[in-house]
């Protein structure tokens, strides 16, 4: 027999909204203003980073791409970012670059569920995965034993 089609998606108002400590609806409204697709085929790719999978390497590769070939929206550059903007973040969000075609969204506050903020426009997720035992060992050694990234997880276990 042919495979069954997937169930229909619920209306966008019923989809789970990404909620992290400090995240507000105003924050979602802020970053969504920077993606203004010109065509129905334009897609927002939401890059969800997972520690110790090579995600920093991919993020840096995306950030180094020529702006004419790839429009990258980095939430670090938005002053109202509740996760803490970079020191060089734009004090006036209206001065930030607006992506008028397909774009990639990266940075703090970008989570699975973020596509609901741009529905019904096209949106997809991108993430890197790693063999779970190797990732856990690497994460423990990096964050707990070496107390890396400003002691992100030191003393919390």
Coordinates of C-alpha atoms in Angstrom, one line a residue:
X1 CA 0.0 0.0 0.0
X2 CA 1.1 3.6 -0.6
X3 CA 2.5 5.4 2.4
X4 CA 0.1 7.6 4.4
X5 CA 0.4 11.3 3.9
X6 CA 1.6 13.3 7.0
X7 CA -1.1 14.9 9.1
X8 CA -2.0 18.5 8.3
X9 CA -0.2 21.2 10.3
X10 CA -2.2 23.1 12.9
X11 CA -2.9 26.8 12.3
X12 CA 0.2 29.0 13.1
X13 CA -1.6 30.3 16.2
X14 CA -1.6 26.8 17.7
X15 CA 2.1 26.0 16.9
X16 CA 4.4 26.1 19.9
X17 CA 6.3 29.4 20.1
X18 CA 9.9 29.3 21.1
X19 CA 10.3 30.3 24.8
X20 CA 13.6 30.6 26.6
X21 CA 14.3 32.4 29.8
X22 CA 14.2 36.1 29.0
X23 CA 12.7 35.6 25.5
X24 CA 9.7 37.8 24.8
X25 CA 7.3 38.2 21.9
X26 CA 8.9 41.6 21.3
X27 CA 12.2 39.9 20.6
X28 CA 10.6 37.6 17.9
X29 CA 9.0 40.7 16.4
X30 CA 12.4 42.4 16.3
X31 CA 14.4 39.7 14.3
X32 CA 11.5 38.9 12.0
X33 CA 11.6 42.5 10.6
X34 CA 15.0 41.9 9.1
X35 CA 13.8 39.1 6.8
X36 CA 11.6 40.5 4.0
X37 CA 11.3 37.8 1.3
X38 CA 10.9 39.2 -2.2
X39 CA 9.4 36.0 -3.8
X40 CA 7.2 33.3 -2.5
X41 CA 10.1 30.8 -3.1
X42 CA 12.5 32.7 -0.7
X43 CA 13.3 30.6 2.4
X44 CA 14.5 31.4 5.9
X45 CA 16.9 28.8 7.1
X46 CA 17.1 28.8 10.9
X47 CA 20.5 27.5 12.1
X48 CA 20.0 25.9 15.6
X49 CA 23.4 25.4 17.2
X50 CA 24.2 22.4 19.4
X51 CA 27.3 22.5 21.5
X52 CA 30.3 20.3 20.5
X53 CA 29.0 19.2 17.1
X54 CA 31.1 21.5 14.9
X55 CA 28.4 24.2 15.1
X56 CA 30.9 27.0 15.7
X57 CA 32.8 26.1 12.6
X58 CA 29.7 26.2 10.5
X59 CA 28.5 29.5 12.1
X60 CA 31.9 31.1 11.3
X61 CA 31.7 29.8 7.7
X62 CA 28.3 31.3 7.3
X63 CA 29.4 34.7 8.8
X64 CA 32.4 34.8 6.4
X65 CA 30.3 34.2 3.3
X66 CA 30.3 37.2 0.9
X67 CA 27.1 39.2 1.6
X68 CA 26.2 39.1 -2.1
X69 CA 26.1 35.3 -2.0
X70 CA 24.4 34.7 1.3
X71 CA 22.3 36.9 3.6
X72 CA 23.0 36.0 7.2
X73 CA 21.0 37.5 10.0
X74 CA 23.0 37.3 13.2
X75 CA 20.9 37.9 16.3
X76 CA 24.0 38.9 18.2
X77 CA 23.9 42.1 16.2
X78 CA 20.5 43.2 17.5
X79 CA 20.7 45.5 20.4
X80 CA 17.5 44.3 22.0
X81 CA 18.7 40.7 22.0
X82 CA 17.7 39.5 25.5
X83 CA 20.6 37.0 25.4
X84 CA 23.1 39.9 25.3
X85 CA 24.1 41.7 22.1
X86 CA 27.7 41.9 21.0
X87 CA 29.6 45.1 22.1
X88 CA 29.5 46.2 18.4
X89 CA 25.7 45.5 18.0
X90 CA 23.7 48.1 16.2
X91 CA 22.3 50.5 18.7
X92 CA 19.5 51.3 16.2
X93 CA 18.0 48.2 14.8
X94 CA 16.6 50.2 11.9
X95 CA 20.2 50.5 10.6
X96 CA 20.8 46.8 10.3
X97 CA 20.9 45.1 6.9
X98 CA 17.6 43.7 5.8
X99 CA 17.6 40.4 3.8
X100 CA 15.2 40.7 0.9
X101 CA 15.6 37.1 -0.4
X102 CA 16.5 33.8 1.1
X103 CA 18.4 34.1 4.4
X104 CA 20.1 32.2 7.3
X105 CA 19.2 33.2 10.9
X106 CA 21.9 32.4 13.5
X107 CA 22.7 33.4 17.1
X108 CA 21.3 33.3 20.6
X109 CA 17.6 32.8 20.9
X110 CA 17.3 30.8 17.6
X111 CA 15.6 27.6 18.6
X112 CA 13.5 24.8 17.1
X113 CA 10.0 26.4 16.9
X114 CA 11.3 29.7 15.6
X115 CA 9.7 29.0 12.1
X116 CA 6.3 29.7 13.7
X117 CA 7.3 33.4 13.9
X118 CA 7.4 33.7 10.1
X119 CA 4.6 31.4 9.1
X120 CA 3.2 31.0 6.5
X121 CA 6.4 32.0 4.7
X122 CA 8.9 29.3 3.8
X123 CA 11.2 28.2 6.6
X124 CA 13.5 25.3 7.4
X125 CA 15.9 24.2 10.1
X126 CA 19.6 23.4 9.9
X127 CA 21.7 21.8 12.6
X128 CA 24.7 19.6 13.0
X129 CA 24.6 16.3 14.9
X130 CA 27.3 14.1 16.3
X131 CA 27.5 10.6 17.7
X132 CA 26.0 11.0 21.2
X133 CA 28.6 9.4 23.4
X134 CA 31.5 11.2 21.7
X135 CA 29.6 14.5 21.9
X136 CA 28.8 14.0 25.6
X137 CA 32.4 13.2 26.4
X138 CA 33.6 16.2 24.5
X139 CA 31.1 18.5 26.1
X140 CA 32.0 17.2 29.6
X141 CA 35.7 17.7 29.0
X142 CA 35.2 21.1 27.5
X143 CA 32.6 22.7 29.8
X144 CA 33.1 20.8 33.1
X145 CA 36.7 19.8 33.3
X146 CA 38.2 22.8 31.4
X147 CA 35.5 25.3 32.7
X148 CA 35.4 26.8 29.2
X149 CA 33.3 29.7 27.9
X150 CA 33.3 31.7 31.1
X151 CA 32.6 28.6 33.3
X152 CA 29.3 28.0 31.4
X153 CA 28.6 24.8 33.3
X154 CA 31.2 24.6 36.0
X155 CA 29.9 23.5 39.4
X156 CA 26.4 22.9 38.1
X157 CA 26.4 19.1 38.1

